[in-house]
Coordinates of C-alpha atoms and ligand atoms in Angstrom, one line a residue:
M282 CA 19.2 -4.7 -3.6
A283 CA 20.6 -7.9 -2.0
D284 CA 24.1 -9.1 -2.7
D285 CA 23.9 -11.2 -5.9
R286 CA 26.4 -13.8 -4.8
F287 CA 23.8 -15.7 -2.9
H288 CA 20.1 -15.7 -3.7
V289 CA 17.2 -16.1 -1.3
Y290 CA 14.4 -16.9 -3.7
D291 CA 10.8 -17.1 -2.4
T292 CA 8.2 -19.1 -4.3
T293 CA 5.3 -18.8 -1.8
L294 CA 3.0 -17.1 -4.4
R295 CA 3.5 -19.8 -7.0
D296 CA 4.6 -23.1 -5.6
G297 CA 3.4 -22.4 -2.0
A298 CA 0.0 -21.4 -3.3
Q299 CA -0.4 -25.1 -4.4
Q300 CA -1.1 -26.0 -0.8
E301 CA -4.4 -27.8 -0.3
G302 CA -7.0 -25.3 1.1
L303 CA -4.9 -22.2 0.3
N304 CA -6.6 -19.8 -1.9
L305 CA -5.0 -16.4 -2.5
T306 CA -6.6 -13.4 -4.1
V307 CA -4.4 -10.9 -6.0
A308 CA -4.7 -8.5 -3.0
D309 CA -3.5 -11.4 -0.7
K310 CA -0.5 -12.0 -3.0
L311 CA 0.4 -8.3 -3.0
S312 CA 0.2 -8.3 0.8
I313 CA 2.4 -11.4 1.2
A314 CA 4.9 -9.9 -1.3
R315 CA 5.2 -6.8 0.9
H316 CA 5.9 -9.0 4.0
L317 CA 8.5 -11.0 2.2
D318 CA 10.2 -7.9 1.0
S319 CA 10.3 -6.5 4.5
L320 CA 12.2 -9.7 5.5
G321 CA 14.7 -8.9 2.8
V322 CA 14.4 -11.8 0.4
G323 CA 16.1 -11.2 -2.9
F324 CA 13.5 -12.6 -5.3
I325 CA 9.8 -13.1 -5.1
E326 CA 8.2 -15.4 -7.7
G327 CA 4.8 -14.0 -8.3
G328 CA 3.2 -16.7 -10.4
W329 CA 2.7 -17.7 -14.0
P330 CA 1.5 -14.8 -16.1
G331 CA -0.3 -15.9 -19.3
A332 CA -1.3 -19.3 -17.9
N333 CA -3.3 -18.0 -15.0
P334 CA -5.3 -14.8 -15.3
K335 CA -5.0 -14.0 -11.6
D336 CA -1.2 -14.1 -12.0
T337 CA -1.3 -11.9 -15.0
E338 CA -3.2 -9.4 -13.0
F339 CA -0.8 -9.7 -10.1
F340 CA 2.1 -8.7 -12.3
R341 CA 0.1 -5.8 -13.8
R342 CA -0.9 -4.5 -10.3
A343 CA 2.6 -5.1 -8.9
Q344 CA 4.1 -2.5 -11.2
T345 CA 2.1 0.3 -9.6
E346 CA 1.1 -1.1 -6.2
L347 CA 4.3 -2.7 -5.0
D348 CA 7.2 -0.6 -3.9
L349 CA 9.8 -3.3 -3.2
K350 CA 12.8 -2.3 -1.2
H351 CA 14.9 -5.5 -1.4
A352 CA 13.2 -8.0 -3.7
Q353 CA 12.9 -8.4 -7.4
L354 CA 9.9 -10.0 -8.9
A355 CA 10.2 -13.2 -10.9
A356 CA 7.7 -14.4 -13.4
F357 CA 7.4 -18.2 -13.8
G358 CA 6.7 -20.0 -17.0
A359 CA 7.6 -22.9 -19.3
T360 CA 10.1 -23.1 -22.1
R361 CA 8.5 -22.6 -25.6
R362 CA 6.3 -25.3 -27.0
A363 CA 7.9 -28.0 -29.2
G364 CA 8.2 -27.1 -32.9
M365 CA 7.8 -23.4 -32.8
K366 CA 10.0 -20.3 -32.2
A367 CA 10.2 -18.8 -28.7
A368 CA 9.5 -15.4 -30.2
D369 CA 6.2 -16.7 -31.5
D370 CA 5.0 -18.5 -28.5
P371 CA 2.1 -16.5 -26.8
L372 CA 3.0 -18.0 -23.3
V373 CA 6.6 -16.8 -23.7
A374 CA 5.2 -13.4 -24.8
A375 CA 3.3 -13.2 -21.5
L376 CA 6.5 -13.6 -19.6
R377 CA 8.2 -11.0 -21.7
E378 CA 5.3 -8.6 -21.1
S379 CA 4.9 -9.3 -17.4
G380 CA 7.2 -6.4 -16.4
A381 CA 9.2 -8.7 -14.1
P382 CA 12.9 -8.2 -14.3
V383 CA 13.5 -11.9 -13.8
V384 CA 11.9 -14.9 -15.6
T385 CA 12.2 -18.4 -14.1
L386 CA 11.7 -21.0 -16.8
V387 CA 10.7 -24.5 -15.8
A388 CA 12.2 -27.2 -18.0
K389 CA 12.3 -30.9 -18.1
S390 CA 15.6 -32.6 -17.2
H391 CA 14.4 -36.1 -16.8
D392 CA 14.6 -38.1 -20.0
R393 CA 11.5 -40.1 -19.4
H394 CA 9.4 -37.0 -18.6
V395 CA 10.6 -35.4 -21.9
E396 CA 9.4 -38.5 -23.8
L397 CA 6.2 -39.3 -21.8
A398 CA 4.9 -36.0 -20.5
L399 CA 6.3 -33.5 -23.1
R400 CA 6.1 -36.1 -25.9
T401 CA 9.0 -34.7 -27.8
T402 CA 12.6 -35.8 -28.4
L403 CA 15.5 -35.2 -26.0
D404 CA 17.2 -33.0 -28.6
E405 CA 14.0 -30.8 -29.2
N406 CA 13.8 -30.3 -25.4
L407 CA 17.4 -28.9 -25.4
A408 CA 16.5 -26.7 -28.3
M409 CA 13.4 -25.4 -26.5
I410 CA 15.6 -24.5 -23.5
R411 CA 18.3 -22.9 -25.7
D412 CA 15.8 -20.9 -27.8
T413 CA 13.6 -19.7 -24.9
V414 CA 16.5 -18.7 -22.6
S415 CA 18.4 -16.8 -25.3
H416 CA 15.2 -15.1 -26.6
L417 CA 14.2 -13.7 -23.2
K418 CA 17.8 -12.8 -22.4
A419 CA 18.0 -10.8 -25.6
E420 CA 14.8 -9.1 -24.8
G421 CA 16.4 -7.8 -21.6
Q422 CA 15.2 -10.1 -18.9
R423 CA 17.4 -12.0 -16.4
V424 CA 16.7 -15.7 -16.8
F425 CA 16.8 -18.5 -14.2
L426 CA 15.9 -22.1 -15.0
D427 CA 14.1 -24.6 -12.7
A428 CA 15.3 -28.0 -13.8
E429 CA 12.2 -30.1 -12.9
H430 CA 12.7 -33.7 -11.6
F431 CA 16.4 -33.1 -11.7
F432 CA 17.4 -35.7 -9.1
D433 CA 15.2 -38.4 -10.5
G434 CA 16.4 -37.5 -13.9
F435 CA 20.0 -37.7 -12.8
A436 CA 19.3 -41.2 -11.5
S437 CA 17.7 -42.2 -14.8
N438 CA 20.1 -40.6 -17.2
P439 CA 22.9 -38.5 -15.6
A440 CA 24.5 -37.4 -18.9
Y441 CA 21.2 -35.9 -20.2
A442 CA 20.4 -34.2 -16.9
L443 CA 23.8 -32.5 -16.9
E444 CA 23.4 -31.7 -20.6
V445 CA 20.2 -29.7 -19.7
L446 CA 22.2 -27.8 -17.2
R447 CA 25.0 -27.0 -19.6
T448 CA 22.6 -26.0 -22.4
A449 CA 20.7 -23.5 -20.2
A450 CA 23.9 -22.0 -18.8
E451 CA 25.4 -21.6 -22.3
A452 CA 22.2 -20.0 -23.5
G453 CA 22.5 -17.4 -20.8
A454 CA 20.6 -18.7 -17.8
D455 CA 22.2 -17.1 -14.6
V456 CA 21.1 -19.9 -12.3
I457 CA 19.8 -23.4 -12.8
A458 CA 17.8 -24.5 -9.8
L459 CA 17.8 -28.2 -9.3
C460 CA 14.4 -29.3 -8.3
D461 CA 13.5 -32.3 -6.1
T462 CA 10.0 -32.1 -7.5
N463 CA 8.8 -35.3 -5.9
G464 CA 10.5 -34.5 -2.7
G465 CA 11.9 -37.9 -2.2
M466 CA 15.6 -37.1 -1.7
L467 CA 17.8 -37.5 1.5
P468 CA 20.6 -35.0 2.3
D469 CA 23.6 -37.2 1.6
E470 CA 22.7 -38.5 -1.8
L471 CA 21.3 -35.1 -2.8
A472 CA 24.5 -33.4 -1.9
D473 CA 26.5 -35.8 -4.2
V474 CA 24.3 -34.9 -7.2
V475 CA 24.5 -31.2 -6.5
Y476 CA 28.3 -31.5 -6.3
E477 CA 28.3 -33.2 -9.7
A478 CA 26.1 -30.4 -11.1
V479 CA 28.4 -27.7 -9.7
Q480 CA 31.3 -29.2 -11.6
T481 CA 29.7 -28.2 -14.9
S482 CA 30.5 -24.6 -13.9
A483 CA 26.8 -23.6 -14.2
R484 CA 25.6 -21.6 -11.3
V485 CA 23.4 -24.0 -9.3
G486 CA 20.4 -23.4 -7.1
I487 CA 18.2 -25.7 -5.1
H488 CA 14.4 -26.2 -4.8
C489 CA 13.2 -28.9 -2.4
H490 CA 9.9 -30.4 -1.3
D491 CA 9.4 -31.9 2.1
D492 CA 8.1 -35.3 1.4
T493 CA 10.9 -37.0 3.3
G494 CA 10.8 -34.3 6.1
C495 CA 14.2 -33.2 4.8
A496 CA 13.5 -30.2 2.6
V497 CA 15.4 -27.8 4.9
A498 CA 18.2 -30.3 5.5
N499 CA 18.4 -31.0 1.8
T500 CA 18.6 -27.3 1.0
L501 CA 21.5 -26.9 3.5
A502 CA 23.3 -29.9 2.1
A503 CA 23.0 -28.5 -1.4
V504 CA 24.5 -25.2 -0.2
K505 CA 27.3 -27.0 1.4
A506 CA 27.9 -28.8 -1.9
G507 CA 28.1 -25.5 -3.8
A508 CA 24.6 -24.2 -4.5
T509 CA 24.4 -20.4 -4.2
H510 CA 20.6 -19.9 -4.7
V511 CA 18.0 -21.3 -2.3
Q512 CA 14.3 -21.5 -3.0
G513 CA 11.6 -22.0 -0.4
C514 CA 8.2 -20.9 0.8
A515 CA 7.0 -18.9 3.8
N516 CA 6.0 -21.2 6.6
G517 CA 6.9 -24.2 4.5
Y518 CA 3.7 -23.8 2.4
G519 CA 3.3 -26.1 -0.6
E520 CA 1.5 -29.0 -2.0
R521 CA 1.7 -32.4 -0.2
S522 CA 4.1 -32.0 2.7
G523 CA 5.1 -28.6 1.6
N524 CA 8.2 -26.9 0.3
A525 CA 11.4 -26.1 2.2
N526 CA 10.5 -23.5 4.9
L527 CA 12.3 -20.4 3.7
F528 CA 12.3 -18.9 7.2
T529 CA 14.0 -22.0 8.7
V530 CA 16.5 -22.0 5.8
V531 CA 17.3 -18.3 6.2
A532 CA 17.7 -18.5 10.0
N533 CA 19.9 -21.6 9.7
L534 CA 22.2 -20.1 7.1
Q535 CA 22.4 -16.8 8.7
L536 CA 22.6 -17.8 12.4
K537 CA 24.5 -21.1 12.1
R538 CA 26.5 -20.7 9.0
G539 CA 27.4 -17.0 9.1
F540 CA 25.8 -16.1 5.8
D541 CA 24.7 -12.5 5.5
L542 CA 21.4 -12.9 3.7
V543 CA 18.9 -10.5 5.2
P544 CA 19.4 -7.5 7.5
S545 CA 19.7 -8.5 11.1
A546 CA 16.9 -6.1 12.0
A547 CA 14.7 -7.9 9.5
L548 CA 15.6 -11.3 10.8
A549 CA 14.7 -10.0 14.3
D550 CA 11.3 -9.3 12.8
M551 CA 10.9 -12.8 11.3
T552 CA 8.5 -14.2 13.9
R553 CA 6.1 -11.3 13.4
I554 CA 6.4 -11.6 9.6
A555 CA 5.7 -15.3 9.7
H556 CA 2.6 -14.8 11.7
A557 CA 1.5 -11.8 9.6
I558 CA 1.6 -14.0 6.5
T559 CA -0.6 -16.6 8.3
E560 CA -3.2 -13.9 8.8
V561 CA -3.3 -13.4 5.0
T562 CA -3.3 -17.1 4.2
N563 CA -5.7 -17.9 7.0
V564 CA -3.7 -21.0 7.8
T565 CA -3.4 -21.7 11.5
P566 CA 0.3 -21.0 12.5
N567 CA 2.2 -24.1 13.4
S568 CA 3.2 -23.5 17.0
H569 CA 6.0 -26.0 16.7
A570 CA 7.6 -24.3 13.7
P571 CA 11.4 -23.9 14.2
Y572 CA 12.5 -20.4 15.2
V573 CA 9.1 -18.7 14.6
G574 CA 6.6 -21.0 16.3
M575 CA 4.9 -20.0 19.6
S576 CA 6.4 -23.0 21.3
A577 CA 9.8 -22.8 19.6
F578 CA 11.4 -21.4 22.8
A579 CA 8.8 -22.6 25.4
H580 CA 10.0 -24.7 28.3
K581 CA 8.0 -26.9 30.6
A582 CA 9.9 -29.0 33.0
G583 CA 10.5 -27.7 36.5
L584 CA 14.1 -28.9 36.4
H585 CA 14.8 -26.9 33.3
A586 CA 13.1 -23.8 34.8
S587 CA 15.4 -23.5 37.8
A588 CA 18.5 -23.8 35.6
I589 CA 17.1 -21.3 33.0
K590 CA 16.8 -18.8 35.8
V591 CA 20.6 -19.1 36.2
D592 CA 21.5 -19.0 32.5
P593 CA 18.9 -19.1 29.8
N594 CA 21.5 -20.1 27.2
L595 CA 21.9 -23.5 28.8
Y596 CA 18.5 -24.5 27.4
Q597 CA 18.1 -22.7 24.1
H598 CA 20.1 -23.1 20.8
I599 CA 20.0 -19.4 20.0
D600 CA 18.8 -16.1 21.6
P601 CA 15.2 -16.1 20.5
A602 CA 15.4 -12.3 20.1
A603 CA 17.5 -12.9 17.0
V604 CA 14.4 -14.1 15.1
G605 CA 12.0 -11.9 17.1
N606 CA 10.6 -14.8 19.2
D607 CA 10.5 -15.0 23.0
M608 CA 11.5 -17.5 25.6
R609 CA 8.2 -18.5 27.1
M610 CA 7.8 -20.4 30.3
L611 CA 4.8 -22.8 30.4
V612 CA 3.1 -22.6 33.7
S613 CA 2.2 -26.1 34.6
D614 CA 2.0 -28.4 37.6
M615 CA 5.3 -29.9 36.4
A616 CA 7.0 -26.6 37.1
G617 CA 7.8 -25.3 40.5
R618 CA 8.5 -21.9 42.0
A619 CA 11.4 -21.1 39.7
S620 CA 9.2 -21.2 36.6
V621 CA 6.4 -19.2 38.2
E622 CA 9.0 -16.5 39.2
L623 CA 10.4 -16.5 35.7
K624 CA 7.0 -16.3 34.1
G625 CA 6.2 -13.4 36.5
R626 CA 9.3 -11.6 35.4
E627 CA 8.5 -12.3 31.8
L628 CA 5.2 -10.6 32.4
G629 CA 6.9 -7.7 34.1
Y630 CA 6.3 -8.5 37.8
Q631 CA 8.9 -9.0 40.5
L632 CA 7.6 -11.7 42.8
T633 CA 8.8 -12.3 46.4
P634 CA 9.4 -15.9 47.4
E635 CA 6.2 -15.8 49.6
I636 CA 4.1 -14.6 46.7
S637 CA 5.7 -17.2 44.3
K638 CA 4.9 -20.0 46.8
E639 CA 1.3 -18.8 47.2
L640 CA 0.9 -18.6 43.4
V641 CA 2.4 -22.1 42.8
D642 CA -0.1 -23.5 45.4
R643 CA -3.0 -21.7 43.6
V644 CA -1.8 -22.9 40.2
K645 CA -1.5 -26.5 41.4
D646 CA -4.9 -26.4 43.1
L647 CA -6.6 -25.0 40.0
E648 CA -4.8 -27.4 37.6
A649 CA -6.0 -30.3 39.7
K650 CA -9.5 -29.1 39.0
G651 CA -8.8 -29.1 35.2
Y652 CA -7.5 -25.6 34.5
T653 CA -4.5 -25.2 32.3
F654 CA -2.4 -22.1 32.3
E655 CA 0.0 -23.2 29.6
A656 CA -2.3 -22.1 26.9
A657 CA -3.9 -19.3 28.9
D658 CA -1.3 -16.7 29.7
A659 CA -3.9 -14.0 30.3
S660 CA -5.7 -16.1 33.0
F661 CA -2.3 -16.7 34.6
E662 CA -1.6 -13.0 34.7
L663 CA -5.0 -12.2 36.3
L664 CA -4.3 -14.9 38.9
L665 CA -0.9 -13.4 39.5
R666 CA -2.3 -9.9 39.9
D667 CA -5.0 -11.2 42.4
T668 CA -2.3 -12.9 44.4
L669 CA 0.0 -9.9 44.5
K670 CA -2.8 -7.5 45.5
G671 CA -4.3 -10.0 48.0
E672 CA -7.8 -9.4 46.6
R673 CA -9.8 -9.9 43.5
R674 CA -10.4 -6.6 41.7
R675 CA -12.3 -6.3 38.5
H676 CA -13.7 -3.5 36.2
F677 CA -17.2 -4.9 36.6
E678 CA -19.1 -7.2 39.0
V679 CA -21.6 -9.7 37.8
E680 CA -25.0 -9.8 39.3
S681 CA -26.4 -12.5 37.0
W682 CA -26.5 -13.8 33.5
R683 CA -28.9 -15.9 31.6
V684 CA -28.9 -17.4 28.1
I685 CA -31.6 -19.0 26.1
V686 CA -31.2 -21.3 23.1
E687 CA -34.2 -21.5 20.9
R688 CA -35.0 -23.6 17.9
T689 CA -37.4 -21.6 15.9
K690 CA -40.3 -23.1 13.8
G691 CA -38.2 -22.6 10.7
G692 CA -35.6 -24.9 12.3
E693 CA -33.1 -22.1 12.9
L694 CA -31.1 -22.1 16.2
V695 CA -30.9 -18.7 17.9
S696 CA -29.4 -17.7 21.2
E697 CA -30.2 -14.8 23.4
A698 CA -28.3 -13.7 26.5
T699 CA -29.0 -11.2 29.2
V700 CA -26.3 -10.0 31.6
K701 CA -26.7 -7.8 34.7
L702 CA -23.5 -6.1 35.7
H703 CA -22.3 -3.4 38.0
A704 CA -19.5 -1.0 36.8
K705 CA -18.5 2.5 37.8
G706 CA -21.5 2.7 40.1
E707 CA -24.0 1.9 37.4
R708 CA -26.2 -1.1 37.1
I709 CA -26.2 -2.4 33.5
V710 CA -28.7 -4.7 31.9
A711 CA -27.8 -5.7 28.4
T712 CA -29.0 -8.3 25.9
G713 CA -27.2 -9.9 23.0
E714 CA -28.1 -12.3 20.3
G715 CA -25.8 -14.7 18.6
N716 CA -25.5 -17.9 16.6
G717 CA -24.6 -19.8 19.9
P718 CA -24.9 -19.2 23.6
V719 CA -21.3 -18.1 24.1
N720 CA -21.5 -15.7 21.1
A721 CA -24.7 -14.2 22.6
L722 CA -23.1 -13.8 26.1
D723 CA -20.0 -12.2 24.5
K724 CA -22.2 -9.7 22.6
A725 CA -24.3 -8.9 25.7
V726 CA -21.2 -8.2 27.9
R727 CA -19.5 -6.0 25.4
L728 CA -22.7 -4.2 24.5
G729 CA -23.3 -3.5 28.2
L730 CA -19.8 -2.2 28.9
E731 CA -19.0 -0.4 25.7
K732 CA -20.5 2.8 26.8
L733 CA -18.2 2.9 29.8
Y734 CA -15.2 1.3 28.0
P735 CA -15.3 2.2 24.3
E736 CA -12.1 0.3 23.6
L737 CA -14.1 -2.9 23.9
A738 CA -15.3 -2.2 20.4
E739 CA -11.9 -3.3 19.2
V740 CA -12.0 -6.5 21.2
E741 CA -13.0 -9.6 19.4
L742 CA -13.4 -13.3 20.3
I743 CA -11.4 -15.2 17.6
D744 CA -11.2 -18.8 18.8
F745 CA -13.1 -21.0 21.1
K746 CA -11.9 -24.5 22.1
V747 CA -13.8 -27.0 24.3
R748 CA -12.4 -30.1 25.9
I749 CA -14.2 -32.6 28.1
L750 CA -11.9 -33.8 30.9
E751 CA -12.4 -37.2 32.5
G752 CA -13.4 -37.1 36.1
T753 CA -10.9 -38.4 38.6
H754 CA -11.2 -39.7 42.2
G755 CA -15.0 -40.0 42.1
T756 CA -15.6 -36.5 40.6
D757 CA -17.7 -35.9 37.5
A758 CA -16.2 -35.0 34.2
V759 CA -15.7 -31.3 33.7
T760 CA -15.5 -29.1 30.6
R761 CA -12.5 -26.9 29.9
V762 CA -13.0 -23.9 27.6
L763 CA -10.1 -21.9 26.1
I764 CA -11.0 -18.6 24.5
T765 CA -8.7 -16.6 22.3
T766 CA -9.5 -12.9 22.1
S767 CA -7.8 -10.1 20.0
D768 CA -7.6 -6.4 19.8
A769 CA -5.7 -4.2 17.3
T770 CA -2.3 -5.1 18.7
G771 CA -2.4 -8.7 19.7
E772 CA -4.2 -11.7 21.1
W773 CA -4.6 -13.4 24.5
A774 CA -6.1 -16.6 25.8
T775 CA -8.2 -17.3 28.9
V776 CA -9.5 -20.5 30.5
G777 CA -12.6 -21.5 32.3
V778 CA -13.6 -24.9 33.8
D779 CA -16.9 -26.2 35.1
E780 CA -19.2 -29.2 34.8
N781 CA -21.4 -26.9 32.8
I782 CA -20.0 -25.8 29.4
I783 CA -21.8 -22.4 29.5
D784 CA -20.4 -21.5 32.9
A785 CA -16.9 -22.6 31.9
S786 CA -17.3 -20.4 28.8
W787 CA -18.6 -17.5 30.9
Q788 CA -15.5 -17.6 33.2
A789 CA -13.2 -17.5 30.2
L790 CA -15.2 -14.7 28.6
E791 CA -15.2 -12.6 31.8
Q792 CA -11.5 -12.9 32.1
A793 CA -11.0 -12.1 28.4
V794 CA -12.9 -8.8 28.7
T795 CA -11.1 -8.0 32.0
Y796 CA -7.7 -8.6 30.4
G797 CA -8.6 -6.6 27.3
L798 CA -9.4 -3.7 29.5
L799 CA -6.1 -4.0 31.4
R800 CA -4.3 -4.1 28.0
A801 CA -6.0 -0.9 27.1
G802 CA -4.5 0.7 30.2
R803 CA -7.7 0.6 32.4
E804 CA -6.9 -0.3 36.0
P805 CA -9.9 -1.5 37.9
Ligands
LIG256 ZN1 8.2 -27.2 -6.5

C-alpha cells in the first residue's frame, strides 16, 4: 500500500463520470479501476452505493473481481439526513455495507447552502457530520470528508466553514478535502484559504474543478499551502470544464517537486494508461494533454529540429520517457533536413545526407500538392523506405478497382466495391459491401488478401477524416483523406490526396494495408 503521509485520491468513477457524454457500465468502471491501480494511486472512489444501483453493483463485484495492488476503494455518500440517527439512515447503511475500507462523506460547509439546499440549521448540519463520521468510524471504516463549496463558504462565513472542518476532524475524519465545487478559484487566493484551514490542525485535502483553467495549478498551490491529499480524475474528466487532471498533478508533484507518489516504473507507463482509459471511456484522447498527449513532446519548427539533434533537452521540459511518452518530430515543410534525419532515426533508420536531401525534396513536393505527413507517420515511413531502396516495393499490385454506390428502392444506400490485385504470383478478384464506398473498398481489399496474409484479419479501419483543400495557383481544390488503422498492438495513420475523394481514400487505404503487413513482419 502507498505511503499514508500523502494521498493520491482518484474520483474518475464518481465525479469524472459526471462528464457530459460519458456513460460507464459496471464493467467499464472495474476496468478503469484496474488501470488506475496499475498507476499506483492510493485511493479509488468507486461511486455512491445506495443512491445509484450501478454503484452498489460496482462495490459488490469489486470485492471478488478486483485484485488491487496499490489502491483502496472509497465509497462516496452524504452525511445522514436531518433529524434522524446515522445508525438508522438507510443511505449510511449502504456505505457501511459497501465493503469499501474507506468512506468519503460529502458535507455542506457553506452556510447558505445549509439553509437553502439542505433546509436545516447550521447546528444540525454540524450534528449530522459529527454523528455520521463517528458512527462509520466506530463500525470500522476509515472516513474522509469532502467539504463541499468550501471556498465559497469560507468567503461567505469563514468561522462556520472552519467549524465544519474542526467538527469532522474531532469526530474522527482522517482527511477533510476542501472542494472548489464551482471551480471558480485562482491559485493565490485558494492557497490563502487552504493555509487558514491547515491551522485548525485538521488534515487537509484538495478537490478542484477546472472552470478557471486552474484546477491543476490550484491543486499544486494547495499542496504548497499544506494539503497532503490530492483528488483528481483521469484525463481531467468531469462535468463542465472537468476536474483536476490527476495525471498532470501526479507528474508535476513527482517530477517537479520530488514527491514519491507512485512507482517510477508506473509513472513511465502513464501515457499508455491514460490512453487505455480513453479506450474504455470512448472519449477521444486530447493530443495536447500535458505529459501524456500525442503532441506533448512533438516539435515542428526546422530551427528547433537542428538544435534538438544536438541536445534534445534544450527543447523539452522533462525526458518524455519518464511518463512513457516519446519525443516526436513532425515532418512538415517547415522542417528541413535535420528533422527528417531525426524522424528517420526515431523510426529506426540511419539516413545518409544524400538520402535525407532526396527525402526532404519529396516531402516538400508532396506537401505542396496537399499531403501532410505530420499526422501520417505511416505514410512518411513508406516514403522513406521507397527512397532508401530507390524503388517502390509493395506486397500487392493493383490492376484496377471499382466502386458503386446505390440507393435502393427502399431508400437505403449500399456500396459495393470490386478490386483486382496481384500478389504472390496470383491474380485476385474480390468484392466487398459496405455502408459507404471506402468501407466497401476496405472490405474488398482485405477479403482479397486475407488468404495470403491472414494477419489482415486483425487490421481494422478505425477513423477516417476528410478535408477539402483550397486550390492554389490556378489548380483545382483537392481532397485530403487521413485514415487511422489499428491492429492488436497499436495504430497508424496514412494519407491520400486527389481531386476525387474516392481515389484519395484508396491511396490512404492501400498504404494502410501495406503498413499493416510491414508491422506484422511481412517484407514485400
Ligand atoms: Zn467535484
